[in-house]
């Protein structure tokens, strides 16, 4: 495929951050095309043709157009398997299957709670809205149950799928990053294995590069 990789998005968007981290892990060159969310550019051309749901990010790789961040990261991991970090272990079907289990756990068990908590704790403030303490309390109580399962899993291996960093770990980075800047960080820090895991994954050079993009 020719034409290079383009990502339409913004580096404060959790979904865009997920894709950017994957591209950096693979050491791929790409162009980040900013989307003016305040002006509603995500609901207008050209983005609406790239993602009919009017959301970010969208990825162009030559003549291929993709949306939905988790689908994009899996495509990158598969298509560019021989570059950079493996992320999806193609050579071991068992490890790949376990990785996919934890990809589903992130999408189905962790994110629905954690993203709502981040909305209350972080994004409401950005939007000039007021945090709902009752919602925070309810969401934290639910997240604790999920994190207890993570603590048990991470007591058996340093990363979610086993001994190596995979997409399953990477997908957690954006929401964890935002929650670690709030009082909800206590939920993660009070669980030794979860806390150790977070220190490892947030220290990755690829993630540091994503955060540096926010400062530009």
Coordinates of C-alpha atoms in Angstrom, one line a residue:
X1 CA 0.0 0.0 0.0
X2 CA 1.3 3.4 -0.9
X3 CA 0.5 6.9 0.4
X4 CA 1.8 6.5 3.9
X5 CA -0.2 6.3 7.2
X6 CA -2.4 9.2 8.3
X7 CA -4.3 9.4 11.6
X8 CA -7.1 11.9 11.9
X9 CA -7.5 12.7 15.5
X10 CA -6.3 14.7 18.5
X11 CA -3.7 13.5 21.1
X12 CA -5.9 14.2 24.1
X13 CA -8.5 11.7 22.8
X14 CA -8.2 8.3 24.5
X15 CA -9.1 6.4 21.3
X16 CA -6.6 8.4 19.3
X17 CA -3.9 7.9 22.0
X18 CA -4.4 4.1 21.7
X19 CA -3.7 4.2 18.0
X20 CA -0.7 6.6 18.3
X21 CA 0.9 4.3 21.0
X22 CA 0.6 1.3 18.7
X23 CA 2.2 3.2 15.8
X24 CA 5.1 4.3 18.0
X25 CA 5.5 0.7 19.3
X26 CA 5.9 -0.4 15.7
X27 CA 8.3 2.4 14.9
X28 CA 6.1 3.4 11.9
X29 CA 6.1 6.9 10.3
X30 CA 2.8 8.6 10.2
X31 CA 1.1 11.9 9.8
X32 CA -1.3 13.1 12.6
X33 CA -4.0 15.2 11.0
X34 CA -5.6 17.4 13.7
X35 CA -9.4 17.5 14.0
X36 CA -11.0 20.6 15.4
X37 CA -13.5 19.0 17.7
X38 CA -14.8 22.4 19.1
X39 CA -15.7 23.5 15.6
X40 CA -17.5 20.1 15.0
X41 CA -15.0 19.0 12.3
X42 CA -15.5 15.4 13.4
X43 CA -19.1 15.6 12.1
X44 CA -18.1 17.3 8.8
X45 CA -16.2 16.4 5.6
X46 CA -13.6 15.0 5.2
X47 CA -13.8 13.1 8.5
X48 CA -17.5 12.1 8.1
X49 CA -16.5 10.2 5.0
X50 CA -13.7 8.4 6.8
X51 CA -15.9 7.5 9.9
X52 CA -19.6 7.7 9.2
X53 CA -20.2 7.8 13.0
X54 CA -18.4 11.2 13.1
X55 CA -15.9 10.1 15.8
X56 CA -12.1 10.0 16.0
X57 CA -9.7 8.6 15.2
X58 CA -9.7 7.4 11.6
X59 CA -6.7 5.8 9.9
X60 CA -5.7 5.9 6.3
X61 CA -3.0 3.4 5.1
X62 CA -2.7 3.8 1.4
X63 CA -6.1 3.0 0.0
X64 CA -7.4 1.5 3.2
X65 CA -9.6 3.5 5.6
X66 CA -10.3 2.3 9.1
X67 CA -12.2 3.6 12.1
X68 CA -12.8 2.2 15.7
X69 CA -9.5 2.5 17.6
X70 CA -9.3 -1.1 18.7
X71 CA -9.8 -2.4 15.2
X72 CA -7.1 0.0 14.0
X73 CA -4.6 -1.2 16.6
X74 CA -5.2 -4.9 15.7
X75 CA -4.7 -4.1 12.0
X76 CA -1.4 -2.3 12.7
X77 CA -0.2 -5.2 14.9
X78 CA -1.1 -7.8 12.1
X79 CA -0.1 -5.8 9.0
X80 CA 3.2 -4.7 10.5
X81 CA 4.0 -7.8 12.5
X82 CA 7.6 -7.8 11.6
X83 CA 8.3 -4.3 12.7
X84 CA 8.9 -3.1 16.3
X85 CA 7.2 -4.7 19.3
X86 CA 5.2 -7.8 18.4
X87 CA 2.0 -6.8 20.3
X88 CA 0.1 -9.8 19.0
X89 CA 2.3 -12.9 19.1
X90 CA 1.7 -14.5 15.6
X91 CA 4.1 -17.4 16.2
X92 CA 2.3 -18.7 19.3
X93 CA -1.5 -19.4 18.8
X94 CA -2.0 -19.9 22.6
X95 CA -0.4 -16.6 23.5
X96 CA -2.3 -14.8 20.8
X97 CA -5.6 -16.4 22.1
X98 CA -4.8 -15.3 25.6
X99 CA -4.0 -11.8 24.4
X100 CA -7.4 -11.7 22.6
X101 CA -9.1 -12.7 25.8
X102 CA -7.6 -9.8 27.7
X103 CA -8.3 -7.5 24.8
X104 CA -12.0 -8.4 25.3
X105 CA -11.7 -8.0 29.0
X106 CA -10.4 -4.4 28.5
X107 CA -13.2 -3.6 26.1
X108 CA -16.1 -5.3 27.9
X109 CA -15.2 -5.3 31.6
X110 CA -12.6 -2.5 32.3
X111 CA -13.4 0.3 29.8
X112 CA -17.2 0.7 30.2
X113 CA -16.6 1.5 33.9
X114 CA -13.2 3.2 33.7
X115 CA -14.1 5.5 30.8
X116 CA -17.3 6.7 32.6
X117 CA -15.2 7.3 35.7
X118 CA -12.7 9.3 33.6
X119 CA -15.6 11.3 32.2
X120 CA -16.7 12.2 35.7
X121 CA -13.2 12.8 37.1
X122 CA -11.5 14.5 34.1
X123 CA -13.5 15.3 31.0
X124 CA -16.5 16.9 32.7
X125 CA -14.1 19.5 34.1
X126 CA -12.7 20.1 30.6
X127 CA -16.2 20.7 29.3
X128 CA -17.2 23.0 32.2
X129 CA -19.5 20.4 33.8
X130 CA -19.7 19.4 37.4
X131 CA -18.6 16.0 38.7
X132 CA -21.3 13.8 40.2
X133 CA -19.9 12.4 43.5
X134 CA -22.5 9.7 43.7
X135 CA -21.6 8.5 40.2
X136 CA -17.9 8.5 41.1
X137 CA -18.6 6.4 44.2
X138 CA -20.7 3.9 42.3
X139 CA -18.2 3.6 39.5
X140 CA -15.2 3.2 41.8
X141 CA -17.1 0.4 43.7
X142 CA -17.5 -1.4 40.3
X143 CA -14.0 -0.8 39.2
X144 CA -12.6 -2.2 42.4
X145 CA -14.1 -5.6 41.6
X146 CA -12.5 -5.6 38.1
X147 CA -9.1 -4.5 39.5
X148 CA -9.2 -7.4 42.1
X149 CA -9.3 -9.8 39.1
X150 CA -6.4 -7.9 37.5
X151 CA -4.4 -8.1 40.7
X152 CA -4.9 -11.9 40.7
X153 CA -4.0 -12.2 37.1
X154 CA -0.9 -10.0 37.4
X155 CA 0.3 -12.0 40.4
X156 CA 0.9 -14.9 37.9
X157 CA 2.6 -12.9 35.1
X158 CA 4.1 -9.4 34.6
X159 CA 1.7 -8.5 31.8
X160 CA -1.9 -9.5 31.1
X161 CA -1.3 -12.1 28.4
X162 CA 2.0 -13.4 29.9
X163 CA 5.6 -12.5 30.0
X164 CA 5.6 -9.9 27.3
X165 CA 3.8 -6.5 26.6
X166 CA 0.9 -6.9 24.2
X167 CA -2.0 -4.9 22.8
X168 CA -4.0 -6.1 25.8
X169 CA -1.8 -4.0 28.0
X170 CA -1.5 -1.1 25.6
X171 CA -5.3 -0.6 25.2
X172 CA -5.5 0.3 28.9
X173 CA -3.0 3.1 28.8
X174 CA -5.1 6.2 27.9
X175 CA -7.8 5.7 30.5
X176 CA -5.3 4.7 33.2
X177 CA -3.2 7.7 32.4
X178 CA -6.2 10.1 33.0
X179 CA -7.4 8.3 36.1
X180 CA -3.9 8.3 37.7
X181 CA -4.1 12.1 37.7
X182 CA -7.2 12.0 39.9
X183 CA -8.1 10.7 43.4
X184 CA -9.1 7.4 41.7
X185 CA -5.4 6.5 41.5
X186 CA -5.8 5.0 45.0
X187 CA -7.7 2.1 43.5
X188 CA -4.7 1.2 41.4
X189 CA -1.9 2.1 43.8
X190 CA -3.4 0.0 46.6
X191 CA -3.0 -3.1 44.5
X192 CA 0.7 -3.9 44.4
X193 CA 0.7 -6.0 41.2
X194 CA -1.6 -3.6 39.4
X195 CA 0.6 -0.7 40.5
X196 CA 3.8 -2.4 39.3
X197 CA 2.2 -3.2 36.0
X198 CA 1.1 0.5 35.5
X199 CA 4.6 1.7 36.3
X200 CA 6.0 -0.6 33.6
X201 CA 3.5 0.2 30.8
X202 CA 3.4 3.9 31.4
X203 CA 7.2 4.1 31.3
X204 CA 7.4 2.7 27.7
X205 CA 9.1 5.1 25.3
X206 CA 6.1 4.8 22.9
X207 CA 3.8 6.2 25.6
X208 CA 6.1 9.0 26.5
X209 CA 6.0 10.0 22.9
X210 CA 2.2 10.1 22.9
X211 CA 2.2 12.3 26.0
X212 CA 4.8 14.6 24.3
X213 CA 2.4 15.1 21.4
X214 CA -0.1 16.6 23.9
X215 CA 2.4 19.3 24.8
X216 CA 3.0 20.4 21.3

